[in-house]
Coordinates of N, CA and C in Angstrom, one line a residue:
M1 N -11.5 -11.3 19.9 CA -12.4 -12.5 19.8 C -13.6 -12.1 18.8
V2 N -14.0 -13.1 18.1 CA -15.1 -12.9 17.2 C -16.0 -14.2 17.2
K3 N -17.3 -14.0 17.2 CA -18.3 -15.0 17.0 C -19.2 -14.7 15.8
F4 N -19.7 -15.8 15.2 CA -20.5 -15.7 14.0 C -21.8 -16.5 14.3
Y5 N -22.9 -16.0 13.7 CA -24.2 -16.7 13.7 C -24.9 -16.6 12.4
E6 N -25.5 -17.6 11.9 CA -26.2 -17.6 10.6 C -27.5 -18.4 10.7
S7 N -28.5 -17.9 10.0 CA -29.8 -18.7 9.9 C -30.5 -18.4 8.7
S8 N -31.4 -19.2 8.2 CA -32.2 -19.0 7.0 C -33.6 -19.4 7.3
F9 N -34.5 -18.7 6.7 CA -36.0 -19.1 6.8 C -36.7 -18.4 5.6
S10 N -38.0 -18.5 5.5 CA -38.7 -17.9 4.4 C -40.0 -17.4 4.9
Y11 N -40.5 -16.4 4.2 CA -41.9 -15.8 4.4 C -42.8 -16.3 3.3
D12 N -44.0 -16.6 3.7 CA -45.0 -17.1 2.7 C -45.7 -15.9 2.1
Y13 N -44.9 -14.9 1.7 CA -45.4 -13.7 1.0 C -44.5 -13.3 -0.1
S14 N -45.0 -12.6 -1.1 CA -44.1 -12.2 -2.2 C -43.1 -11.2 -1.8
F15 N -42.0 -11.1 -2.6 CA -41.0 -10.2 -2.3 C -41.4 -8.7 -2.2
P16 N -42.2 -8.2 -3.1 CA -42.7 -6.8 -3.0 C -43.4 -6.6 -1.6
A17 N -44.2 -7.6 -1.2 CA -44.9 -7.4 0.1 C -43.9 -7.4 1.3
V18 N -42.9 -8.3 1.2 CA -42.0 -8.4 2.3 C -41.1 -7.2 2.4
S19 N -40.6 -6.7 1.2 CA -39.8 -5.5 1.2 C -40.5 -4.3 1.7
L20 N -41.8 -4.2 1.4 CA -42.6 -3.1 1.9 C -42.8 -3.2 3.4
A21 N -43.1 -4.4 3.9 CA -43.4 -4.6 5.3 C -42.1 -4.3 6.1
Y22 N -41.0 -4.5 5.5 CA -39.7 -4.3 6.2 C -39.6 -2.8 6.7
F23 N -40.0 -1.9 5.8 CA -39.9 -0.5 6.1 C -41.1 0.0 6.9
L24 N -42.1 -0.9 7.1 CA -43.3 -0.5 7.9 C -43.4 -1.4 9.2
R25 N -42.3 -2.0 9.6 CA -42.4 -3.0 10.6 C -42.5 -2.4 12.0
Y26 N -42.1 -1.1 12.2 CA -42.2 -0.5 13.5 C -43.3 0.6 13.5
P27 N -44.2 0.6 14.5 CA -44.2 -0.3 15.7 C -45.0 -1.6 15.3
N28 N -44.8 -2.6 16.1 CA -45.6 -3.8 16.1 C -45.6 -4.5 17.5
P29 N -46.5 -5.4 17.8 CA -46.6 -5.9 19.1 C -45.3 -6.7 19.6
Y30 N -44.4 -7.0 18.7 CA -43.2 -7.8 19.1 C -42.0 -6.9 19.1
A31 N -42.2 -5.6 19.0 CA -41.1 -4.6 19.0 C -41.4 -3.4 19.9
K32 N -41.8 -3.8 21.1 CA -42.1 -2.7 22.1 C -40.9 -1.9 22.6
H33 N -39.7 -2.4 22.3 CA -38.5 -1.7 22.7 C -38.1 -0.7 21.8
V34 N -38.7 -0.6 20.6 CA -38.3 0.4 19.6 C -39.1 1.7 19.8
L35 N -38.4 2.7 20.1 CA -39.0 4.0 20.5 C -39.3 4.9 19.3
S36 N -38.3 4.9 18.3 CA -38.5 5.8 17.2 C -37.6 5.3 16.0
T37 N -38.0 5.8 14.8 CA -37.3 5.5 13.6 C -37.2 6.7 12.8
D38 N -36.0 7.1 12.3 CA -35.8 8.3 11.5 C -35.1 7.9 10.2
V39 N -35.5 8.4 9.1 CA -34.8 8.2 7.8 C -33.7 9.3 7.7
I40 N -32.5 8.9 7.6 CA -31.4 9.8 7.5 C -31.1 10.2 6.1
D41 N -31.2 9.2 5.2 CA -30.9 9.4 3.8 C -31.7 8.3 3.0
R42 N -32.2 8.8 1.8 CA -32.9 7.8 0.9 C -32.8 8.4 -0.5
H43 N -32.3 7.5 -1.4 CA -32.2 8.0 -2.8 C -32.4 6.8 -3.7
F44 N -32.8 7.1 -4.9 CA -33.1 6.1 -5.9 C -32.1 6.3 -7.1
D45 N -31.4 5.2 -7.5 CA -30.5 5.3 -8.6 C -31.2 4.9 -9.8
P46 N -31.5 5.8 -10.8 CA -32.2 5.4 -12.0 C -31.4 4.5 -12.9
N47 N -30.1 4.5 -12.8 CA -29.3 3.6 -13.7 C -29.4 2.1 -13.2
S48 N -29.2 1.9 -11.9 CA -29.3 0.6 -11.4 C -30.7 0.1 -11.0
Q49 N -31.6 1.1 -10.9 CA -33.0 0.9 -10.5 C -33.0 0.3 -9.0
R50 N -32.2 0.9 -8.2 CA -32.1 0.5 -6.8 C -32.4 1.6 -5.8
L51 N -33.1 1.2 -4.7 CA -33.4 2.2 -3.7 C -32.4 2.0 -2.5
Y52 N -31.8 3.1 -2.1 CA -30.8 3.0 -1.0 C -31.4 3.9 0.2
T53 N -31.4 3.3 1.4 CA -32.0 3.9 2.5 C -31.1 3.8 3.7
T54 N -30.9 4.8 4.5 CA -30.2 4.8 5.8 C -31.2 5.3 6.8
R55 N -31.4 4.5 7.9 CA -32.3 4.9 9.0 C -31.6 4.7 10.3
L56 N -32.1 5.5 11.3 CA -31.6 5.4 12.7 C -32.8 5.0 13.6
H57 N -32.6 3.9 14.3 CA -33.6 3.4 15.3 C -33.1 3.7 16.7
L58 N -34.0 4.2 17.5 CA -33.8 4.4 18.9 C -34.5 3.3 19.7
K59 N -33.8 2.6 20.4 CA -34.4 1.4 21.1 C -34.0 1.4 22.6
R60 N -34.9 0.8 23.4 CA -34.6 0.6 24.8 C -33.4 -0.4 24.9
S61 N -32.4 -0.1 25.7 CA -31.3 -0.9 25.8 C -31.6 -2.2 26.5
K62 N -31.1 -3.3 25.9 CA -31.3 -4.7 26.5 C -29.9 -5.2 27.1
L63 N -28.9 -4.3 27.1 CA -27.6 -4.7 27.6 C -27.8 -5.0 29.1
P64 N -27.3 -6.1 29.6 CA -27.3 -6.5 31.0 C -26.7 -5.4 31.9
S65 N -27.4 -5.1 33.0 CA -26.9 -4.0 33.8 C -25.5 -4.2 34.4
A66 N -25.2 -5.5 34.6 CA -23.8 -5.8 35.1 C -22.8 -5.4 34.1
L67 N -23.0 -5.5 32.8 CA -22.1 -5.1 31.7 C -22.1 -3.6 31.6
L68 N -23.3 -3.0 31.8 CA -23.4 -1.5 31.7 C -22.4 -0.8 32.6
K69 N -22.1 -1.4 33.8 CA -21.2 -0.8 34.7 C -19.8 -0.7 34.1
L70 N -19.5 -1.5 33.1 CA -18.1 -1.5 32.6 C -17.9 -0.5 31.5
L71 N -19.0 0.2 31.1 CA -18.9 1.2 30.0 C -18.1 2.4 30.4
P72 N -17.5 3.1 29.5 CA -16.8 4.4 29.8 C -17.8 5.4 30.4
K73 N -17.3 6.2 31.3 CA -18.1 7.1 32.0 C -18.9 8.0 31.1
G74 N -18.3 8.5 30.0 CA -19.0 9.4 29.1 C -20.3 8.8 28.5
I75 N -20.2 7.5 28.3 CA -21.4 6.8 27.7 C -22.4 6.5 28.8
T76 N -22.0 6.0 29.9 CA -22.9 5.6 31.0 C -23.7 6.8 31.5
R77 N -23.1 8.0 31.6 CA -23.8 9.2 32.0 C -24.9 9.5 31.1
S78 N -24.8 9.3 29.8 CA -25.8 9.7 28.9 C -26.8 8.6 28.6
N79 N -26.5 7.4 28.9 CA -27.4 6.3 28.5 C -27.9 5.4 29.6
S80 N -27.1 5.3 30.7 CA -27.5 4.3 31.7 C -28.8 4.6 32.4
D81 N -29.1 5.9 32.5 CA -30.4 6.2 33.2 C -31.6 6.0 32.3
T82 N -31.4 6.3 31.0 CA -32.5 6.2 30.1 C -32.6 4.8 29.5
G83 N -31.5 4.0 29.5 CA -31.5 2.7 29.0 C -31.8 2.7 27.5
Q84 N -31.3 3.6 26.7 CA -31.6 3.7 25.3 C -30.3 3.7 24.5
S85 N -30.5 3.2 23.3 CA -29.3 3.1 22.4 C -29.8 3.2 20.9
Y86 N -28.8 3.7 20.1 CA -29.1 3.9 18.7 C -28.6 2.7 17.8
I87 N -29.4 2.4 16.8 CA -29.0 1.3 15.8 C -29.0 1.9 14.4
L88 N -27.9 1.8 13.7 CA -27.9 2.3 12.3 C -28.2 1.2 11.4
E89 N -29.1 1.5 10.4 CA -29.6 0.5 9.4 C -29.4 1.1 8.0
R90 N -28.8 0.2 7.2 CA -28.6 0.6 5.8 C -29.3 -0.5 4.9
S91 N -29.9 -0.2 3.9 CA -30.6 -1.2 3.0 C -30.5 -0.8 1.6
T92 N -30.5 -1.8 0.7 CA -30.6 -1.6 -0.7 C -31.7 -2.6 -1.3
V93 N -32.6 -2.0 -2.1 CA -33.7 -2.8 -2.6 C -33.6 -2.7 -4.2
D94 N -33.6 -3.9 -4.8 CA -33.7 -4.0 -6.2 C -35.0 -4.8 -6.6
I95 N -36.0 -4.1 -6.9 CA -37.3 -4.7 -7.2 C -37.2 -5.4 -8.5
R96 N -36.5 -4.9 -9.5 CA -36.4 -5.6 -10.8 C -35.8 -7.0 -10.7
E97 N -34.7 -7.1 -9.9 CA -34.1 -8.4 -9.8 C -34.7 -9.2 -8.6
G98 N -35.4 -8.5 -7.7 CA -36.1 -9.2 -6.6 C -35.2 -9.6 -5.5
W99 N -34.4 -8.6 -5.0 CA -33.6 -8.8 -3.7 C -33.5 -7.6 -2.9
M100 N -33.2 -7.7 -1.7 CA -33.0 -6.6 -0.8 C -31.9 -7.1 0.2
T101 N -30.9 -6.2 0.5 CA -29.9 -6.5 1.5 C -30.0 -5.4 2.6
T102 N -29.8 -5.8 3.8 CA -29.9 -4.9 4.9 C -28.7 -5.1 5.9
E103 N -28.3 -4.1 6.5 CA -27.2 -4.2 7.5 C -27.5 -3.3 8.7
T104 N -27.5 -3.8 9.9 CA -27.7 -3.0 11.1 C -26.5 -3.2 12.0
R105 N -26.2 -2.1 12.7 CA -25.1 -2.2 13.7 C -25.4 -1.2 14.8
N106 N -24.9 -1.6 16.0 CA -25.1 -0.8 17.2 C -24.1 0.4 17.2
L107 N -24.5 1.6 17.6 CA -23.6 2.7 17.7 C -23.1 3.0 19.1
E108 N -23.8 2.4 20.0 CA -23.4 2.6 21.4 C -22.6 1.4 21.9
W109 N -21.7 1.6 22.9 CA -21.0 0.6 23.6 C -20.2 -0.4 22.7
T110 N -19.7 0.1 21.5 CA -19.0 -0.8 20.6 C -17.7 -1.3 21.2
G111 N -17.1 -0.6 22.2 CA -15.9 -1.1 22.8 C -16.2 -2.3 23.7
I112 N -17.4 -2.5 24.1 CA -17.8 -3.7 24.9 C -18.2 -4.8 24.0
L113 N -19.2 -4.5 23.1 CA -19.7 -5.5 22.1 C -20.2 -4.8 20.9
S114 N -19.6 -5.1 19.7 CA -20.1 -4.6 18.4 C -20.8 -5.8 17.7
V115 N -22.1 -5.5 17.3 CA -22.9 -6.5 16.6 C -23.3 -5.9 15.3
I116 N -22.9 -6.7 14.2 CA -23.2 -6.3 12.8 C -24.1 -7.4 12.3
E117 N -25.3 -7.1 12.0 CA -26.3 -8.1 11.5 C -26.6 -7.8 10.0
K118 N -26.5 -8.8 9.1 CA -26.8 -8.6 7.7 C -27.9 -9.6 7.3
Q119 N -28.8 -9.1 6.5 CA -29.9 -9.9 6.0 C -30.0 -9.8 4.5
N120 N -30.3 -10.9 3.8 CA -30.5 -11.0 2.4 C -31.9 -11.5 2.1
Y121 N -32.7 -10.7 1.5 CA -34.1 -11.1 1.2 C -34.1 -11.3 -0.4
R122 N -34.7 -12.5 -0.8 CA -34.6 -12.7 -2.2 C -35.8 -13.6 -2.6
R123 N -36.3 -13.4 -3.8 CA -37.3 -14.3 -4.4 C -36.6 -15.6 -4.7
P124 N -37.2 -16.7 -4.4 CA -36.5 -18.0 -4.7 C -36.4 -18.2 -6.2
V125 N -35.1 -18.4 -6.6 CA -34.8 -18.5 -8.1 C -34.3 -19.9 -8.4
Q126 N -34.7 -20.3 -9.6 CA -34.2 -21.6 -10.1 C -33.6 -21.4 -11.5
W127 N -32.4 -21.6 -11.7 CA -31.7 -21.5 -13.0 C -31.9 -22.8 -13.8
E128 N -32.3 -22.6 -15.1 CA -32.5 -23.7 -15.9 C -31.2 -24.3 -16.3
L129 N -31.0 -25.6 -16.2 CA -29.8 -26.3 -16.6 C -29.4 -26.1 -18.0
G130 N -28.2 -25.6 -18.3 CA -27.8 -25.4 -19.7 C -28.3 -24.1 -20.3
D131 N -29.0 -23.3 -19.5 CA -29.5 -22.0 -20.0 C -28.4 -21.0 -20.0
L132 N -27.9 -20.5 -21.1 CA -26.8 -19.6 -21.2 C -27.3 -18.1 -21.4
S133 N -28.6 -18.0 -21.4 CA -29.2 -16.6 -21.6 C -29.2 -15.8 -20.4
G134 N -29.1 -16.5 -19.2 CA -29.2 -15.7 -18.0 C -30.6 -15.5 -17.5
D135 N -31.5 -16.1 -18.1 CA -32.9 -16.0 -17.7 C -33.2 -16.7 -16.4
K136 N -34.0 -16.2 -15.6 CA -34.4 -16.8 -14.3 C -35.8 -17.3 -14.3
S137 N -36.1 -18.4 -13.6 CA -37.5 -18.8 -13.4 C -37.7 -18.9 -11.9
Y138 N -38.8 -18.4 -11.4 CA -39.0 -18.3 -10.0 C -39.8 -19.5 -9.5
T139 N -39.3 -20.3 -8.6 CA -39.9 -21.5 -8.2 C -41.2 -21.3 -7.5
N140 N -41.3 -20.2 -6.7 CA -42.5 -19.9 -6.0 C -42.5 -18.4 -5.7
P141 N -43.1 -17.6 -6.7 CA -43.0 -16.1 -6.5 C -43.8 -15.6 -5.3
G142 N -44.6 -16.5 -4.6 CA -45.4 -16.1 -3.5 C -44.6 -16.3 -2.2
T143 N -43.3 -16.6 -2.2 CA -42.5 -16.7 -1.0 C -41.2 -15.8 -1.2
T144 N -40.6 -15.6 0.0 CA -39.4 -14.8 0.0 C -38.4 -15.5 0.9
E145 N -37.2 -15.8 0.5 CA -36.2 -16.4 1.3 C -35.3 -15.3 2.0
V146 N -35.0 -15.6 3.2 CA -34.2 -14.7 4.0 C -33.0 -15.4 4.6
T147 N -31.8 -14.9 4.5 CA -30.6 -15.4 5.1 C -30.1 -14.3 6.0
T148 N -29.8 -14.7 7.3 CA -29.3 -13.7 8.3 C -27.9 -14.2 8.7
S149 N -27.0 -13.2 8.8 CA -25.7 -13.5 9.4 C -25.4 -12.4 10.4
A150 N -24.8 -12.7 11.5 CA -24.4 -11.8 12.5 C -23.0 -12.0 13.0
T151 N -22.3 -10.9 13.2 CA -20.9 -11.0 13.7 C -20.8 -10.2 15.0
F152 N -20.2 -10.9 16.0 CA -20.1 -10.3 17.4 C -18.6 -10.2 17.7
V153 N -18.2 -8.9 18.0 CA -16.9 -8.6 18.3 C -16.8 -7.8 19.6
S154 N -16.1 -8.4 20.6 CA -15.8 -7.7 21.9 C -14.4 -7.3 22.0
R155 N -14.2 -6.0 22.3 CA -12.8 -5.5 22.4 C -12.6 -5.0 23.9
F156 N -13.4 -5.6 24.7 CA -13.2 -5.2 26.1 C -11.8 -5.5 26.6
G157 N -11.2 -4.5 27.3 CA -9.9 -4.7 27.9 C -8.8 -4.4 27.0
Q158 N -9.0 -4.1 25.7 CA -7.9 -3.8 24.8 C -7.5 -2.3 24.8
A159 N -8.3 -1.5 25.4 CA -8.0 0.0 25.3 C -6.8 0.3 26.3
G160 N -6.6 -0.5 27.3 CA -5.6 -0.2 28.3 C -5.8 -1.0 29.6
P161 N -4.9 -0.9 30.5 CA -5.1 -1.7 31.8 C -6.2 -1.2 32.6
R162 N -6.9 -2.1 33.2 CA -8.0 -1.7 34.2 C -7.4 -1.7 35.6
T163 N -8.1 -0.9 36.4 CA -7.7 -0.9 37.8 C -8.2 -2.2 38.5
S164 N -7.6 -2.5 39.6 CA -8.0 -3.7 40.3 C -9.5 -3.7 40.7
R165 N -10.0 -2.5 41.0 CA -11.4 -2.5 41.3 C -12.3 -2.8 40.1
K166 N -11.9 -2.3 38.9 CA -12.6 -2.6 37.7 C -12.5 -4.1 37.4
K167 N -11.4 -4.7 37.6 CA -11.2 -6.1 37.3 C -12.1 -6.9 38.2
A168 N -12.2 -6.5 39.5 CA -13.0 -7.3 40.4 C -14.5 -7.1 40.0
E169 N -14.9 -5.9 39.6 CA -16.3 -5.7 39.2 C -16.6 -6.6 37.9
A170 N -15.7 -6.6 37.0 CA -15.9 -7.4 35.7 C -16.0 -8.8 36.1
E171 N -15.2 -9.4 36.9 CA -15.2 -10.8 37.2 C -16.5 -11.1 37.9
T172 N -17.0 -10.3 38.9 CA -18.2 -10.5 39.6 C -19.4 -10.4 38.6
S173 N -19.4 -9.4 37.8 CA -20.5 -9.2 36.8 C -20.7 -10.4 35.9
I174 N -19.6 -10.8 35.3 CA -19.7 -11.9 34.3 C -20.0 -13.2 34.9
R175 N -19.5 -13.4 36.2 CA -19.9 -14.7 36.9 C -21.4 -14.7 37.0
D176 N -22.0 -13.5 37.4 CA -23.5 -13.5 37.6 C -24.2 -13.8 36.3
I177 N -23.7 -13.2 35.2 CA -24.4 -13.3 33.9 C -24.2 -14.8 33.4
A178 N -23.0 -15.3 33.5 CA -22.8 -16.6 33.0 C -23.6 -17.7 33.7
A179 N -24.1 -17.4 34.8 CA -24.9 -18.4 35.6 C -26.2 -18.7 34.8
D180 N -26.6 -17.7 34.0 CA -27.9 -17.9 33.2 C -27.7 -18.7 31.9
F181 N -26.5 -19.1 31.6 CA -26.3 -19.7 30.3 C -26.4 -21.2 30.4
P182 N -26.9 -21.9 29.3 CA -26.9 -23.3 29.3 C -25.4 -23.8 29.3
E183 N -25.3 -25.1 29.7 CA -23.9 -25.6 29.8 C -23.1 -25.6 28.5
D184 N -23.8 -25.8 27.4 CA -23.0 -25.8 26.1 C -22.7 -24.4 25.6
D185 N -23.2 -23.3 26.2 CA -22.9 -22.0 25.8 C -21.9 -21.3 26.7
T186 N -21.6 -21.8 27.9 CA -20.8 -21.1 28.8 C -19.5 -21.9 29.1
P187 N -18.4 -21.2 29.4 CA -17.2 -21.9 29.7 C -17.3 -22.9 30.8
K188 N -16.4 -23.9 30.8 CA -16.5 -25.0 31.8 C -16.1 -24.5 33.2
K189 N -16.4 -25.3 34.2 CA -16.1 -25.0 35.6 C -14.6 -24.7 35.8
G190 N -14.3 -23.7 36.6 CA -12.9 -23.4 36.8 C -12.4 -22.3 35.9
F191 N -13.3 -21.9 34.9 CA -12.8 -20.9 33.9 C -12.5 -19.6 34.6
F192 N -13.3 -19.1 35.5 CA -13.1 -17.8 36.1 C -12.0 -17.8 37.1
A193 N -11.5 -19.0 37.4 CA -10.3 -19.0 38.3 C -9.1 -18.5 37.6
T194 N -9.0 -18.6 36.3 CA -7.9 -18.2 35.5 C -8.4 -17.1 34.5
W195 N -8.9 -16.0 35.1 CA -9.6 -14.9 34.4 C -8.6 -14.2 33.4
S196 N -9.1 -13.9 32.2 CA -8.3 -13.2 31.3 C -9.2 -12.3 30.4
T197 N -8.5 -11.4 29.7 CA -9.3 -10.5 28.8 C -10.0 -11.3 27.7
S198 N -9.4 -12.2 27.1 CA -10.0 -13.0 26.0 C -11.2 -13.8 26.5
S199 N -11.1 -14.4 27.7 CA -12.2 -15.1 28.3 C -13.4 -14.2 28.6
L200 N -13.1 -13.0 29.0 CA -14.2 -12.1 29.2 C -14.9 -11.7 27.9
Q201 N -14.1 -11.5 26.9 CA -14.6 -11.2 25.6 C -15.5 -12.3 25.0
R202 N -15.0 -13.5 25.2 CA -15.8 -14.7 24.7 C -17.2 -14.7 25.4
T203 N -17.2 -14.5 26.7 CA -18.5 -14.5 27.4 C -19.4 -13.4 26.9
I204 N -18.9 -12.2 26.7 CA -19.7 -11.1 26.3 C -20.3 -11.4 24.9
E205 N -19.4 -12.0 24.0 CA -19.9 -12.3 22.7 C -21.0 -13.4 22.7
A206 N -20.8 -14.4 23.7 CA -21.8 -15.4 23.8 C -23.2 -14.8 24.3
I207 N -23.1 -13.8 25.1 CA -24.3 -13.1 25.5 C -25.0 -12.5 24.3
G208 N -24.2 -11.8 23.5 CA -24.7 -11.1 22.3 C -25.4 -12.1 21.4
M209 N -24.7 -13.3 21.2 CA -25.3 -14.3 20.3 C -26.6 -14.8 20.7
R210 N -26.7 -15.1 22.0 CA -27.9 -15.6 22.6 C -29.1 -14.6 22.4
R211 N -28.8 -13.4 22.7 CA -29.9 -12.4 22.6 C -30.3 -12.1 21.2
T212 N -29.3 -12.2 20.3 CA -29.6 -12.0 18.9 C -30.5 -13.1 18.4
R213 N -30.3 -14.4 18.8 CA -31.2 -15.5 18.4 C -32.6 -15.2 18.8
E214 N -32.7 -14.8 20.1 CA -34.1 -14.5 20.6 C -34.7 -13.3 19.8
A215 N -33.9 -12.3 19.5 CA -34.5 -11.1 18.8 C -34.9 -11.5 17.4
L216 N -34.2 -12.4 16.8 CA -34.6 -12.7 15.4 C -35.9 -13.4 15.3
L217 N -36.2 -14.2 16.3 CA -37.5 -14.9 16.4 C -38.7 -13.9 16.6
K218 N -38.5 -12.9 17.4 CA -39.5 -11.8 17.6 C -39.6 -11.0 16.4
S219 N -38.4 -10.7 15.7 CA -38.5 -9.9 14.5 C -39.3 -10.5 13.4
K220 N -39.2 -11.9 13.3 CA -39.9 -12.6 12.3 C -41.4 -12.5 12.6
D221 N -41.8 -12.7 13.9 CA -43.2 -12.7 14.3 C -43.8 -11.3 14.1
G222 N -43.0 -10.2 14.3 CA -43.4 -8.9 14.1 C -43.7 -8.6 12.6
M223 N -42.8 -9.1 11.7 CA -42.9 -9.0 10.3 C -44.2 -9.7 9.8
N224 N -44.5 -10.9 10.4 CA -45.7 -11.6 10.0 C -46.9 -10.9 10.4
V225 N -46.9 -10.2 11.5 CA -48.1 -9.4 11.8 C -48.3 -8.3 10.8
V226 N -47.2 -7.6 10.4 CA -47.4 -6.5 9.4 C -47.8 -7.1 8.0
L227 N -47.2 -8.2 7.7 CA -47.6 -8.9 6.4 C -49.0 -9.4 6.4
G228 N -49.5 -9.9 7.5 CA -50.9 -10.3 7.6 C -51.8 -9.1 7.4
R229 N -51.5 -8.0 8.0 CA -52.3 -6.8 7.9 C -52.3 -6.3 6.4
L230 N -51.1 -6.4 5.8 CA -51.0 -6.0 4.4 C -51.9 -6.8 3.5
R231 N -51.9 -8.1 3.8 CA -52.7 -9.1 3.0 C -54.2 -8.8 3.2
S232 N -54.6 -8.6 4.4 CA -56.0 -8.5 4.7 C -56.7 -7.2 4.4
G233 N -55.9 -6.1 4.5 CA -56.5 -4.8 4.3 C -55.6 -3.8 3.6
G234 N -54.5 -4.2 3.0 CA -53.6 -3.3 2.3 C -52.9 -2.3 3.2
L235 N -52.4 -1.3 2.6 CA -51.7 -0.3 3.3 C -52.5 0.4 4.4
V236 N -53.8 0.6 4.1 CA -54.7 1.2 5.1 C -54.7 0.4 6.4
E237 N -54.8 -0.9 6.3 CA -54.8 -1.7 7.5 C -53.5 -1.7 8.2
V238 N -52.4 -1.6 7.4 CA -51.1 -1.6 8.1 C -50.9 -0.3 8.9
L239 N -51.3 0.8 8.3 CA -51.2 2.1 9.0 C -52.1 2.2 10.2
E240 N -53.3 1.6 10.1 CA -54.3 1.6 11.2 C -53.7 0.7 12.3
G241 N -53.1 -0.4 11.9 CA -52.5 -1.3 12.9 C -51.3 -0.6 13.6
M242 N -50.5 0.2 12.9 CA -49.4 0.9 13.5 C -50.0 1.9 14.6
R243 N -51.1 2.5 14.2 CA -51.7 3.5 15.2 C -52.2 2.8 16.4
R244 N -52.8 1.6 16.3 CA -53.3 0.9 17.4 C -52.1 0.4 18.3
D245 N -51.0 0.0 17.6 CA -49.9 -0.5 18.4 C -49.2 0.7 19.1
R246 N -49.1 1.8 18.5 CA -48.6 3.0 19.2 C -49.3 3.3 20.5
E247 N -50.7 3.3 20.4 CA -51.5 3.7 21.5 C -51.4 2.6 22.6
A248 N -51.4 1.3 22.2 CA -51.3 0.2 23.1 C -50.0 0.2 23.9
M249 N -48.9 0.6 23.2 CA -47.6 0.5 23.8 C -47.3 1.8 24.7
Y250 N -47.6 3.0 24.1 CA -47.2 4.2 24.7 C -48.3 5.2 25.1
G251 N -49.5 4.9 24.7 CA -50.6 5.8 24.9 C -50.7 6.8 23.8
P252 N -51.7 7.6 23.8 CA -51.9 8.6 22.7 C -50.8 9.6 22.6
D253 N -50.1 9.8 23.6 CA -49.0 10.8 23.6 C -47.6 10.1 23.6
G254 N -47.5 9.0 22.9 CA -46.3 8.2 22.9 C -45.2 8.9 22.1
P255 N -44.1 8.2 21.8 CA -42.9 8.8 21.1 C -43.2 9.1 19.7
W256 N -44.2 8.4 19.0 CA -44.6 8.7 17.7 C -45.7 9.7 17.7
K257 N -45.6 10.8 17.0 CA -46.7 11.8 16.9 C -47.8 11.3 15.9
R258 N -49.0 11.5 16.3 CA -50.1 11.1 15.4 C -50.2 12.1 14.3
A259 N -50.5 11.7 13.1 CA -50.6 12.6 11.9 C -52.0 13.3 12.0

């Protein structure tokens, strides 16, 4: 089973500011669940004039505890107590053309739910009618358009048959979770009476979609905080704000070491 989600919005800031804020967005007051960020690889291609970056984020897990019980034992032993998971992020920035693409995906629990989120940041462009030269004119260089798409895939139950005890746990867990859904997001009454692997997958994917919608709103709020600091005090204010956020969230000896 597969679910898709897409949304579009814009920042009232220039593309260079938004692309810089993206790499400086953690920590912020709306991302208290992010524990650390590490750059795995970064290189600049002089031919294409593009910057490629791969980062790894460690976050507090937001997966419902009822679903956590369904994870393979090897994963639950290492993650269920700490409630942490890794997110892989890849990005490409082209300052000359004015665009940035990003892709994030979860590395934990992919057999239960795999979430791939892609974002496209771009300066708003207007092509002149009949212009064959390929020249672009920017309608408002002080704004940045963002398009987000997310794919949710659950493969629960496809690895092999579950024991009757596991089936009972799954049915009880999803019943409890589905009770929190609005009527238009959850299967109709009587659904769980005819339980199946595909119906469980659809419910898991619906959970992922709802949480992603909520996370995107917080992500935008966090970016606006960083952008506001960048506008008011430049990079110095951004770094000072990061320091304040670290201490407010985790104390002076939090997961980020002070320079």
